[in-house]
XYZ file of C-alpha atoms in Angstrom:
781
model
C -42.861 -70.344 2.823
C -43.686 -69.030 6.390
C -40.501 -68.473 6.743
C -40.233 -66.603 3.874
C -43.047 -64.248 3.968
C -41.579 -63.982 7.632
C -38.056 -62.671 5.995
C -39.457 -60.538 3.310
C -41.848 -58.755 6.124
C -38.375 -58.049 7.741
C -36.713 -57.227 4.751
C -40.008 -54.430 4.474
C -39.530 -53.347 8.088
C -36.034 -52.903 8.008
C -36.666 -50.526 4.319
C -38.525 -47.936 6.601
C -36.427 -48.118 9.115
C -33.690 -47.252 6.955
C -35.726 -44.494 5.358
C -36.992 -43.187 8.674
C -32.963 -42.939 10.451
C -32.257 -41.546 6.122
C -35.547 -38.842 6.682
C -34.400 -38.114 10.403
C -31.029 -37.624 9.298
C -31.136 -35.845 6.342
C -33.819 -33.530 8.480
C -30.770 -32.454 10.389
C -28.321 -31.701 7.776
C -31.083 -29.878 5.804
C -31.531 -27.772 9.490
C -27.964 -27.665 10.044
C -27.143 -26.494 6.753
C -30.061 -23.526 6.744
C -28.514 -22.603 9.760
C -25.197 -22.752 7.884
C -26.071 -20.805 4.951
C -28.016 -18.089 7.319
C -25.189 -17.794 9.791
C -22.887 -17.074 6.182
C -25.103 -14.750 4.789
C -26.937 -16.698 2.553
C -30.537 -14.766 3.866
C -28.842 -11.767 3.841
C -26.225 -10.102 5.830
C -25.493 -11.063 9.520
C -24.396 -8.848 12.124
C -20.471 -9.739 12.495
C -19.176 -9.862 16.286
C -18.161 -6.321 16.369
C -21.911 -5.203 15.719
C -23.334 -7.349 18.550
C -20.867 -5.938 21.079
C -21.927 -2.664 20.024
C -25.526 -2.559 18.311
C -26.369 0.447 16.444
C -29.077 2.182 17.503
C -30.477 6.212 17.641
C -30.432 7.881 20.795
C -31.352 11.099 21.573
C -29.501 13.749 23.141
C -30.777 14.194 26.574
C -30.677 18.283 28.182
C -29.951 17.409 31.834
C -30.162 19.761 34.784
C -28.071 21.862 37.100
C -30.132 18.954 40.154
C -30.520 16.128 37.971
C -33.596 16.461 35.744
C -34.293 16.076 32.225
C -35.264 18.694 30.638
C -36.040 17.748 27.289
C -34.549 15.796 24.746
C -32.516 16.600 21.023
C -34.027 13.833 18.503
C -34.601 13.611 14.802
C -36.353 10.439 14.448
C -36.192 7.954 18.286
C -36.599 9.867 21.746
C -34.131 7.362 23.337
C -31.997 7.430 26.391
C -31.035 3.692 27.524
C -31.852 2.729 31.340
C -29.520 0.101 32.838
C -31.351 -3.089 34.284
C -30.993 -2.072 37.198
C -32.763 0.796 36.959
C -35.987 -1.106 35.989
C -38.272 -2.025 38.825
C -38.660 -5.779 39.054
C -42.272 -6.228 38.664
C -42.073 -4.720 34.981
C -38.741 -7.399 34.941
C -41.588 -9.935 35.460
C -44.313 -8.907 34.143
C -41.817 -8.768 30.823
C -41.162 -12.424 30.968
C -44.920 -13.504 32.454
C -46.185 -12.491 29.088
C -44.349 -12.768 26.532
C -41.406 -15.131 27.205
C -42.289 -17.279 30.332
C -39.296 -19.753 30.217
C -37.106 -16.728 29.615
C -34.409 -17.993 31.902
C -34.167 -21.941 31.222
C -33.340 -21.591 27.538
C -30.631 -20.213 25.148
C -32.840 -17.773 22.702
C -34.816 -20.414 20.943
C -37.564 -22.261 23.543
C -38.145 -25.569 22.091
C -41.466 -26.027 23.263
C -42.556 -23.252 22.412
C -40.936 -23.415 18.888
C -42.693 -26.956 18.534
C -45.992 -26.235 19.861
C -46.375 -23.382 17.586
C -45.177 -25.542 14.847
C -47.398 -28.215 15.490
C -50.959 -26.033 16.152
C -50.104 -23.821 12.726
C -49.368 -21.034 15.781
C -52.663 -20.994 16.553
C -51.812 -21.315 20.750
C -49.533 -18.577 20.414
C -46.172 -17.898 19.342
C -42.669 -19.212 19.517
C -40.654 -15.601 19.563
C -38.759 -15.440 22.922
C -37.428 -12.078 24.035
C -34.128 -12.634 22.573
C -35.349 -13.009 19.451
C -37.677 -10.066 19.687
C -34.312 -8.206 20.272
C -32.770 -9.531 17.578
C -36.168 -8.351 15.561
C -35.653 -5.318 16.240
C -32.266 -4.472 16.746
C -31.128 -6.540 12.879
C -33.584 -7.035 10.690
C -36.623 -4.196 11.674
C -40.423 -5.291 10.258
C -42.031 -8.831 9.686
C -41.408 -10.575 6.468
C -43.881 -11.686 4.331
C -44.042 -14.997 2.566
C -41.200 -17.180 1.629
C -38.993 -14.287 3.045
C -40.841 -15.122 7.115
C -38.672 -18.488 6.901
C -35.546 -16.806 6.040
C -36.272 -14.380 8.636
C -37.142 -16.568 11.031
C -33.550 -18.553 11.065
C -31.980 -15.722 10.815
C -33.972 -14.923 14.712
C -32.194 -18.003 16.020
C -28.650 -17.610 15.144
C -28.874 -13.945 15.987
C -30.810 -14.968 19.305
C -28.505 -17.657 20.033
C -25.452 -15.358 19.303
C -26.756 -12.688 21.966
C -27.136 -15.022 24.335
C -23.640 -16.134 24.101
C -22.526 -12.332 23.673
C -25.113 -10.793 26.959
C -26.647 -12.239 30.133
C -30.263 -12.182 30.940
C -30.266 -8.766 32.479
C -28.640 -7.551 29.803
C -31.138 -8.752 27.173
C -33.547 -7.754 29.022
C -32.736 -3.869 29.809
C -31.874 -3.865 25.528
C -35.286 -4.989 25.025
C -36.839 -2.487 26.845
C -34.528 0.088 25.728
C -34.891 -0.167 21.969
C -38.851 -0.581 21.808
C -41.401 1.356 20.448
C -44.223 2.163 22.646
C -45.353 5.097 19.870
C -46.250 9.168 20.947
C -42.246 9.814 21.022
C -41.732 7.025 23.740
C -39.185 5.312 22.538
C -37.088 3.188 25.131
C -38.486 2.352 28.151
C -37.651 5.709 29.625
C -39.498 8.146 27.326
C -42.814 5.782 27.616
C -42.673 6.016 31.553
C -42.135 9.627 31.336
C -44.479 10.538 28.471
C -47.165 7.988 29.614
C -46.539 8.254 33.493
C -44.683 11.639 33.683
C -42.091 9.202 36.023
C -38.875 7.366 35.942
C -38.787 3.344 34.813
C -37.877 2.970 38.817
C -40.450 4.852 40.038
C -43.446 2.867 38.260
C -46.370 0.942 40.129
C -47.493 -2.518 39.060
C -50.341 -1.422 37.153
C -48.283 0.790 34.891
C -45.925 -1.666 34.163
C -48.795 -3.878 33.420
C -49.778 -1.446 31.094
C -45.778 -1.009 29.141
C -45.365 -4.348 29.394
C -48.466 -4.919 27.780
C -47.973 -2.306 24.680
C -45.599 -4.798 23.332
C -47.825 -6.799 21.452
C -49.061 -3.483 19.191
C -48.816 -0.346 20.591
C -49.877 1.161 18.301
C -53.201 -1.124 17.975
C -52.812 -0.491 22.281
C -52.475 3.152 22.756
C -54.203 4.318 25.770
C -54.087 8.371 24.493
C -58.007 9.023 25.092
C -59.812 8.987 21.526
C -57.554 6.607 20.806
C -58.015 3.604 22.364
C -57.511 3.103 26.010
C -59.964 0.651 26.616
C -58.406 -1.777 24.694
C -55.120 -1.100 26.626
C -56.601 -1.682 29.594
C -57.821 -4.744 28.598
C -54.483 -5.584 27.782
C -53.092 -4.487 31.095
C -55.675 -7.540 32.105
C -53.983 -9.887 30.460
C -50.492 -8.896 31.535
C -52.137 -9.314 35.029
C -53.379 -12.547 34.656
C -50.050 -13.695 33.353
C -48.026 -12.308 35.954
C -50.701 -14.425 38.865
C -50.542 -17.026 36.683
C -47.127 -17.902 36.628
C -46.721 -16.696 40.599
C -45.156 -13.482 40.266
C -48.651 -12.053 41.792
C -51.126 -13.184 44.008
C -54.703 -13.454 42.059
C -55.852 -11.088 44.626
C -53.359 -8.788 43.848
C -54.324 -9.280 40.086
C -58.021 -8.990 40.834
C -58.010 -6.159 42.746
C -55.791 -3.894 39.777
C -58.000 -5.062 36.831
C -60.620 -3.302 38.471
C -59.126 0.455 38.267
C -58.277 2.760 36.002
C -55.489 3.003 33.640
C -54.303 6.556 35.564
C -52.804 8.279 32.327
C -50.800 11.082 33.499
C -49.784 12.253 29.358
C -47.277 14.650 29.246
C -46.070 15.009 25.624
C -41.885 14.921 24.869
C -41.759 17.003 22.029
C -39.620 19.960 21.049
C -41.936 22.790 21.819
C -43.091 20.585 25.345
C -41.786 20.234 29.062
C -39.292 23.105 30.741
C -36.978 25.941 28.930
C -38.407 25.483 25.572
C -36.808 28.196 24.026
C -33.843 27.836 25.770
C -33.308 24.091 24.683
C -33.428 25.747 21.334
C -31.602 27.933 21.610
C -28.538 25.559 23.636
C -29.284 23.211 19.937
C -28.153 25.331 17.914
C -25.041 26.364 20.721
C -24.708 22.538 20.337
C -24.576 22.609 16.414
C -21.473 24.888 16.643
C -19.371 23.068 18.868
C -19.556 19.658 17.287
C -18.289 21.351 13.519
C -15.116 22.819 16.088
C -14.962 19.078 17.778
C -14.634 15.917 16.378
C -14.536 12.358 17.658
C -11.075 10.897 18.006
C -11.358 8.890 14.903
C -12.203 12.102 12.595
C -15.861 11.890 12.749
C -18.735 13.694 13.201
C -20.877 13.604 16.161
C -24.571 12.995 15.453
C -26.045 15.711 17.900
C -29.121 13.611 16.695
C -28.371 10.099 17.566
C -25.174 9.566 19.252
C -27.173 10.008 22.999
C -25.089 12.809 24.111
C -25.133 13.895 26.972
C -25.480 17.634 27.857
C -25.706 19.179 31.384
C -27.115 22.082 31.954
C -26.600 25.131 34.219
C -30.702 25.431 34.467
C -32.143 24.679 37.820
C -35.707 22.840 37.448
C -37.183 24.162 40.318
C -36.064 27.405 39.180
C -37.298 27.529 35.857
C -41.081 26.401 37.049
C -40.967 29.185 39.059
C -40.075 31.339 36.472
C -42.434 29.983 34.056
C -44.830 29.697 36.972
C -44.514 34.088 37.001
C -44.704 34.422 33.486
C -47.928 32.358 33.130
C -49.586 34.074 36.249
C -49.242 37.422 34.976
C -48.809 37.830 31.786
C -53.263 36.399 31.905
C -53.964 38.880 33.577
C -51.632 41.928 31.637
C -53.156 40.568 28.989
C -56.565 40.442 29.984
C -56.486 43.642 31.062
C -54.679 44.955 26.928
C -57.783 43.214 25.607
C -60.263 45.185 28.468
C -58.947 48.429 27.258
C -58.191 47.944 23.203
C -61.351 47.278 22.473
C -62.906 48.417 19.325
C -65.132 51.648 21.307
C -62.088 52.021 23.592
C -59.818 52.373 20.226
C -60.749 52.419 17.293
C -57.252 51.634 15.819
C -56.364 48.621 18.317
C -54.386 47.171 19.305
C -52.151 50.619 17.628
C -51.661 53.339 19.307
C -50.711 56.572 17.990
C -50.667 55.426 13.768
C -52.708 56.774 11.011
C -55.007 54.253 9.226
C -52.519 53.970 6.409
C -49.602 53.633 9.067
C -51.100 50.668 10.023
C -52.454 49.617 6.622
C -48.652 49.720 5.569
C -47.212 47.845 8.804
C -50.033 45.024 8.187
C -48.791 44.345 4.716
C -45.581 44.542 5.517
C -46.402 41.493 8.376
C -48.225 39.948 5.236
C -45.211 39.277 3.104
C -43.314 38.158 6.056
C -45.476 35.443 6.641
C -45.457 31.638 5.294
C -49.228 32.343 3.427
C -47.952 35.019 1.796
C -44.555 32.248 1.165
C -47.586 29.462 0.209
C -49.763 31.842 -1.807
C -46.394 33.137 -4.569
C -44.918 29.322 -4.647
C -48.161 28.215 -5.776
C -48.410 31.050 -7.971
C -50.930 32.988 -7.335
C -50.426 36.922 -7.977
C -50.028 39.465 -5.327
C -53.787 40.670 -6.021
C -55.218 37.063 -4.635
C -52.541 36.534 -2.456
C -54.146 39.669 0.003
C -57.642 39.108 -0.651
C -57.495 35.436 0.437
C -56.458 37.255 3.787
C -60.206 38.874 4.389
C -61.918 35.028 3.467
C -62.572 33.138 6.650
C -60.666 30.089 7.787
C -60.968 27.408 9.542
C -57.628 27.930 12.418
C -56.408 27.131 15.843
C -55.023 29.398 17.559
C -53.313 30.754 20.967
C -54.943 32.373 23.953
C -54.923 33.100 27.437
C -57.911 30.837 28.999
C -58.646 30.835 32.823
C -55.344 31.915 33.198
C -53.853 28.834 31.576
C -51.788 28.855 28.078
C -54.334 26.887 25.531
C -54.966 26.611 21.756
C -58.456 27.578 20.627
C -60.218 26.072 17.311
C -62.434 28.878 15.558
C -62.826 30.035 12.155
C -61.135 33.739 11.479
C -60.141 36.409 9.124
C -55.839 35.563 8.714
C -55.853 39.582 8.584
C -58.221 39.319 11.893
C -55.671 36.460 12.869
C -52.838 39.322 12.288
C -54.265 42.037 14.586
C -54.947 39.378 17.635
C -51.459 38.220 17.779
C -50.481 42.286 17.405
C -52.020 42.242 20.440
C -50.453 39.739 22.539
C -47.874 40.869 25.055
C -44.841 38.661 25.356
C -42.091 38.422 28.213
C -38.864 37.537 28.464
C -36.705 36.824 31.969
C -33.471 35.509 32.648
C -31.722 34.012 35.648
C -28.167 34.083 36.807
C -25.189 33.177 39.829
C -23.269 36.266 39.081
C -20.638 34.346 41.323
C -20.329 31.429 38.836
C -22.373 32.674 35.253
C -24.335 29.979 35.443
C -27.826 30.789 34.036
C -31.164 28.946 36.499
C -33.640 30.393 34.201
C -34.748 31.227 31.172
C -38.064 31.612 29.244
C -38.232 33.440 26.116
C -41.934 33.713 25.600
C -45.302 32.435 25.780
C -45.140 29.273 24.472
C -42.851 27.707 21.955
C -45.350 26.287 19.913
C -47.105 29.341 18.634
C -43.297 31.692 19.430
C -39.744 30.493 18.740
C -39.133 33.168 18.411
C -36.383 33.615 21.744
C -36.335 36.888 23.807
C -33.956 36.513 26.203
C -31.390 36.099 23.178
C -32.813 37.253 19.967
C -34.789 39.863 21.348
C -33.416 43.476 21.789
C -35.718 46.240 22.291
C -34.820 50.203 24.033
C -33.644 50.084 27.373
C -35.416 52.639 28.943
C -33.814 53.228 32.578
C -32.498 50.384 33.250
C -29.537 51.666 31.206
C -29.054 54.531 34.290
C -26.759 52.537 36.089
C -23.862 52.399 33.556
C -24.410 56.156 33.340
C -24.305 56.580 37.892
C -21.244 53.607 37.469
C -18.842 55.499 35.118
C -19.628 58.718 37.118
C -19.164 56.446 40.641
C -15.773 54.852 38.954
C -14.292 58.379 37.231
C -15.184 61.488 39.771
C -16.066 59.391 42.885
C -18.878 60.279 43.906
C -21.202 59.462 46.811
C -24.727 57.949 46.258
C -25.800 60.814 49.350
C -24.235 63.300 46.248
C -26.630 66.382 45.721
C -27.532 67.387 41.608
C -29.800 69.970 40.721
C -33.210 69.386 39.315
C -32.774 71.274 36.672
C -33.349 71.423 33.017
C -30.093 70.870 31.240
C -29.676 70.739 27.725
C -25.327 69.375 25.894
C -24.885 71.869 22.745
C -25.399 70.416 19.806
C -21.659 69.035 18.473
C -20.334 68.574 22.096
C -20.044 64.713 21.865
C -20.967 64.223 18.112
C -24.247 64.686 19.083
C -26.031 66.954 15.883
C -28.228 69.256 18.065
C -29.064 70.263 20.746
C -30.504 67.986 24.162
C -32.958 69.113 26.360
C -34.327 66.103 27.862
C -37.872 66.127 30.402
C -38.692 64.662 33.546
C -41.815 62.842 33.142
C -43.542 64.556 36.264
C -42.589 67.373 34.783
C -40.632 68.614 38.245
C -37.420 71.077 37.425
C -36.608 72.413 41.411
C -35.009 71.690 44.589
C -32.127 68.728 44.255
C -32.037 65.482 44.893
C -29.248 62.840 45.724
C -28.289 60.620 43.221
C -29.463 58.089 45.465
C -33.391 59.771 45.355
C -31.893 60.153 41.855
C -31.700 56.808 40.397
C -34.557 55.467 42.743
C -37.091 58.351 41.309
C -35.370 57.851 37.786
C -34.680 61.289 37.676
C -34.133 62.156 33.551
C -32.125 65.793 34.226
C -30.211 64.230 36.722
C -28.860 61.395 34.807
C -28.478 63.846 31.674
C -25.870 66.128 34.339
C -23.752 62.859 35.043
C -24.003 62.229 31.563
C -22.378 65.996 30.537
C -19.593 65.325 33.207
C -18.635 61.317 32.119
C -19.455 61.423 28.323
C -21.046 59.408 26.699
C -18.083 57.462 25.073
C -16.790 56.468 28.647
C -20.562 54.624 29.505
C -20.374 53.359 26.329
C -17.046 51.714 26.893
C -18.046 50.476 30.055
C -21.306 48.820 28.644
C -18.944 47.159 26.293
C -16.702 45.453 28.823
C -20.104 44.700 30.803
C -20.394 41.838 27.858
C -23.297 44.012 26.295
C -21.896 43.381 22.105
C -25.391 45.260 21.114
C -24.623 49.134 19.021
C -24.470 51.046 21.413
C -23.908 54.873 19.704
C -21.437 57.447 21.807
C -24.558 60.125 22.021
C -25.339 61.624 25.123
C -29.528 60.529 24.817
C -27.793 56.884 25.586
C -28.155 58.068 28.921
C -32.214 57.458 29.079
C -31.555 53.665 27.261
C -31.976 54.256 23.994
C -30.150 51.806 22.262
C -31.324 47.979 21.976
C -30.019 45.355 24.177
C -30.860 41.660 24.772
C -31.902 40.421 28.257
C -29.089 38.041 27.829
C -26.531 40.759 27.922
C -28.193 42.943 30.290
C -28.270 40.435 33.118
C -25.126 39.804 32.293
C -23.437 42.814 32.666
C -26.258 44.009 35.885
C -24.119 40.584 37.381
C -20.304 42.299 37.446
C -22.229 44.789 39.731
C -23.709 42.039 42.409
C -19.946 40.044 41.777
C -17.822 43.332 42.587
C -17.479 44.471 39.409
C -15.645 41.373 37.905
C -17.313 40.608 35.058
C -17.980 36.061 34.010
C -19.766 35.765 31.144
C -23.252 33.677 31.366
C -22.671 30.225 30.998
C -25.461 26.946 29.580
C -23.273 24.075 29.524
C -21.456 22.967 32.475
C -20.085 19.397 30.773
C -21.079 17.334 27.624
C -20.124 13.593 28.121
C -21.060 11.058 25.398
C -23.059 7.347 25.439
C -20.396 5.843 27.552
C -20.343 8.602 30.305
C -17.032 10.260 28.997
C -16.624 14.132 29.208
C -15.892 15.192 26.065
C -16.029 19.302 27.332
C -15.430 20.928 30.599
C -16.567 24.246 31.511
C -13.881 26.723 32.021
C -15.570 30.533 32.978
C -14.975 33.234 31.394
C -14.193 36.618 33.048
C -12.649 39.585 33.660
C -12.679 43.042 36.136
C -14.390 45.691 34.651
C -15.280 47.981 37.944
C -13.990 48.168 41.430
C -14.886 46.480 44.175
C -15.487 49.692 45.805
C -17.409 51.406 42.337
C -19.791 48.788 41.340
C -20.643 48.107 45.876
C -21.446 52.339 46.209
C -23.545 50.967 41.739
C -25.376 48.513 43.967
C -26.173 50.848 47.086
C -27.489 53.436 44.229
C -29.911 50.907 43.228
C -31.381 49.329 46.500
C -32.522 52.945 46.763
C -35.159 51.700 44.148
C -36.942 48.964 45.999
C -36.912 50.923 49.171
C -38.434 54.316 47.950
C -38.539 53.590 44.203
C -40.810 52.737 41.774
C -39.140 48.858 42.993
C -40.546 49.713 46.112
C -43.904 47.498 46.027
C -41.547 44.726 46.293
C -41.746 45.514 49.907
C -45.170 46.641 51.321
C -48.789 46.672 50.737
C -49.628 50.638 49.816
C -51.869 52.930 52.484
C -53.170 54.469 49.797
C -55.431 52.709 46.474
C -54.170 49.909 45.396
C -57.200 48.588 43.152
C -55.046 50.363 40.690
C -52.779 47.561 40.713
C -54.846 44.424 41.238
C -55.508 43.121 38.207
C -51.607 43.008 36.984
C -49.820 42.938 39.555
C -50.952 39.676 40.521
C -48.964 37.812 43.644
C -48.907 41.337 45.144
C -48.127 42.132 47.874
C -44.674 39.983 47.547
C -43.445 40.912 50.909
C -39.830 40.774 49.900
C -37.860 42.772 53.182
C -34.544 41.471 52.089
C -31.628 43.538 50.456
C -32.339 43.921 46.903
C -31.191 46.133 44.227
C -32.779 47.316 40.548
C -33.860 49.741 38.796
C -36.996 49.323 36.173
C -37.566 50.418 32.843
C -39.762 51.706 30.755
C -39.791 52.937 26.940
C -41.017 56.474 25.354
C -44.749 55.510 24.688
C -45.153 52.696 26.957
C -43.352 50.049 24.687
C -41.372 48.194 26.377
C -41.437 47.647 30.553
C -38.116 46.043 32.224
C -37.144 44.703 35.732
C -33.786 44.443 36.845
C -33.412 42.689 39.966
C -30.301 41.703 42.037
C -29.843 39.624 45.305
C -26.320 39.035 46.615
C -26.395 35.125 44.704
C -28.770 35.801 41.710
C -29.547 38.127 39.146
C -33.124 38.359 37.084
C -33.762 39.955 34.171
C -37.499 40.453 33.183
C -39.122 42.497 29.781
C -42.676 42.741 28.423
C -43.801 44.280 25.771
C -45.897 43.392 22.355
C -44.367 42.620 18.740
C -44.594 45.916 17.397
C -43.561 49.233 19.202
C -47.570 50.974 18.217
C -49.241 48.703 20.584
C -48.511 49.371 23.903
C -50.506 50.750 26.971
C -52.055 54.224 27.214
C -51.184 55.091 29.999
C -48.109 54.508 32.413
C -50.075 53.345 35.135
C -50.074 49.761 33.256
C -47.311 50.804 31.322
C -44.848 51.076 33.677
C -41.659 48.644 33.787
C -43.175 48.799 37.615
C -46.382 46.893 36.132
C -45.245 45.300 33.186
C -41.943 43.347 33.920
C -42.215 43.615 37.861
C -44.515 41.129 39.863
C -43.096 38.532 36.802
C -39.989 39.172 39.356
C -41.232 39.651 42.789
C -43.149 36.575 42.436
C -40.636 34.174 40.444
C -38.072 35.052 43.642
C -41.546 34.743 46.128
C -41.263 30.908 45.275
C -37.753 31.022 45.167
C -37.732 31.795 48.731
C -40.104 29.890 49.622
C -38.104 27.070 48.708
C -35.719 26.136 51.164
C -33.699 24.112 49.174
C -32.397 27.013 46.387
C -30.646 29.349 49.803
C -31.376 32.061 47.385
C -29.438 34.764 49.592
C -31.469 36.732 52.001
C -28.076 38.650 52.991
C -26.883 42.016 52.224
C -24.555 42.939 49.648
C -20.669 42.323 50.414
C -19.046 45.779 51.309
C -15.886 46.304 50.253
C -12.584 46.657 53.511
C -11.655 49.799 52.114
C -14.163 51.908 51.292
C -14.222 55.338 51.020
C -16.699 56.521 49.869
C -19.386 57.655 52.000
C -22.552 55.100 51.188
C -24.951 56.460 54.300
C -26.548 59.445 53.860
C -27.947 59.552 57.368
C -24.246 61.652 57.900
C -25.841 64.035 55.416
C -28.736 66.944 56.081
C -31.757 65.129 54.743
C -33.682 67.131 52.892
C -37.561 67.722 52.865
C -38.823 65.456 50.149
C -42.538 65.530 48.455
C -45.363 64.383 50.597
C -46.039 60.475 50.496
C -49.578 60.097 49.549
C -49.573 56.050 50.747
C -48.848 55.491 46.592
C -45.438 54.526 45.439
C -44.038 57.480 42.238
C -45.041 56.724 39.022
C -42.069 56.130 36.929
C -40.654 58.821 35.035
C -38.779 55.961 32.912
C -40.390 57.370 30.044
C -38.014 58.610 27.022
C -38.409 61.456 26.334
C -35.698 62.441 23.060
C -37.175 65.570 22.078
C -34.777 68.057 21.124
């Protein structure tokens, strides 16, 4: 009986054993089946070998300066630029491994211990996702699913993670994970995040900065370090990362304790289309690149995607020179604007900011501006009547406006009537500056306006304004080229009338000198230095407007230039871009080189897709170009540009508010020309040294808004200070090698340029102040 009982118990035990092995093997088979089903795509599409080898991620196109700095990105959604593992500092990698996957180097995609722990404790003691699994989720199925789909999603993660481990090295997986993660605030990938939060490249991050960024992997939306977001929570999370690094032996406890007491030391620098260096240049470049893409297809016949293909655009812009140009613009414009507001208070100018307009003309101007604005467009779309729309402009509204505050461009929240905000913006003066190497055509700096967020209009390429006396060198150059005239040749100052119908002029034209002086003679050098209108008109009468217009066209000016005598005084509307290109031919021995912005374009793998080829043409003889340059040197030596040279013995207080950075103390050879249009609406300065030509324009949106007097309204006060400060900074930076030498003299020069060999003519007594520029246009017959 005992044996029968033992046999029965033995059979029962064997039954449990059989059930155990059946369940065990069944479980294994079930797991294998589930993995197989997931692998076969039963739970959704799975990436194949090709996709794993080239995972699809949106990569921003990167705009790079000539000195290797990132100027900005072009992207639609993802501001991502990948970096390699070698560009990641060791402590950044250590922080990631210590915090996210301590056994990363020991598993093949799935952490068995972590998975078992998560299953037993239902995730209460931490999850089990490895870095490889997190990368799989980021690359191939995105957001966390819910319900039963969460389990199928997990199986897919495991399979993809294993495949990734087979496809890539551990280092490549880490690099991909850093590159794919969204750190918030347009910080797509570690490179963007490093630049945005700390103004650094990833390789330059220190330990605590690395710890903060790794801490954001937990939840970048929650752990947002920006002020008014969650800087305290982000700091606490950073300290958790530092604790993990100490726990696993990556740093010492003393270092952990020391760094945990520190602040985040954030240097938040947003990356957007409005922020960063050269925003107007980048906007123009984006349009240019779209044209290039339309004409250049990929080898497979498809189009490049500027916003996601990760193109690298290597530009000619020098980041140092761009910075100096932007600093000069900011410093001068803040002071100049303050003076403009001072002169246009209601008691000083009841029609402020406009001059020389009647009330009816001002009302008409403002009404036309209303109809072109966004408010008008939106309200009209909503079905509002014209009367209702106009009435809305008199209702006070909360708004944020651009304003110069303590010498800096700022945003100010205020309550203002829309009509008053329009009048305010009409009061603002705008700048434009472009700088170019005349030999290579490389554009080195480009500032298209005050603030790209508020002023999208680009005054370098889009803007075209009357150029005033900066056009006169084209007249002089034509006379030198055709008539072999010397800078030392004299011309009478007396008035000249070009009769009607000559050169197609419908009426007699008698230009006036702004100082009212007409007696005696002047050399061509003295006449250009003093911007004497009557001498320029005499030269125009000798050569005719057609050759002058033709020369300007050959020098790259595509704007309309009527073939009439009055162009001699700068009546055409021309862009800074065109003027700088044209002047560059004078410094380049008569050879015009088309301005260049792009050196080359590469794809994300470094394959060169486009290589710049210079476009040049001979326009003037080297002799004519050199003589024209010598003429323009007189403008800086004794004319309106002479304030670049020295401190006046006379009263300089008149200039102290607007000539910021004065004196400039530039002693090297400089050729240039100021320009001031009628009623002081536009101020210009074109300046050259042998290897750099720079043009500056300043003016208001509407020409009726301008300085009342030429003291502040001339090109020498409005535009020249920007040039002077910019060049002073360029010369102070010894790494730039901006030339201080004289312009190269042609070997076969036959025109005399040394006027000391001519009999000197007595000049007006110097009162210690520069002669005011006589650039003001006089177009009355």
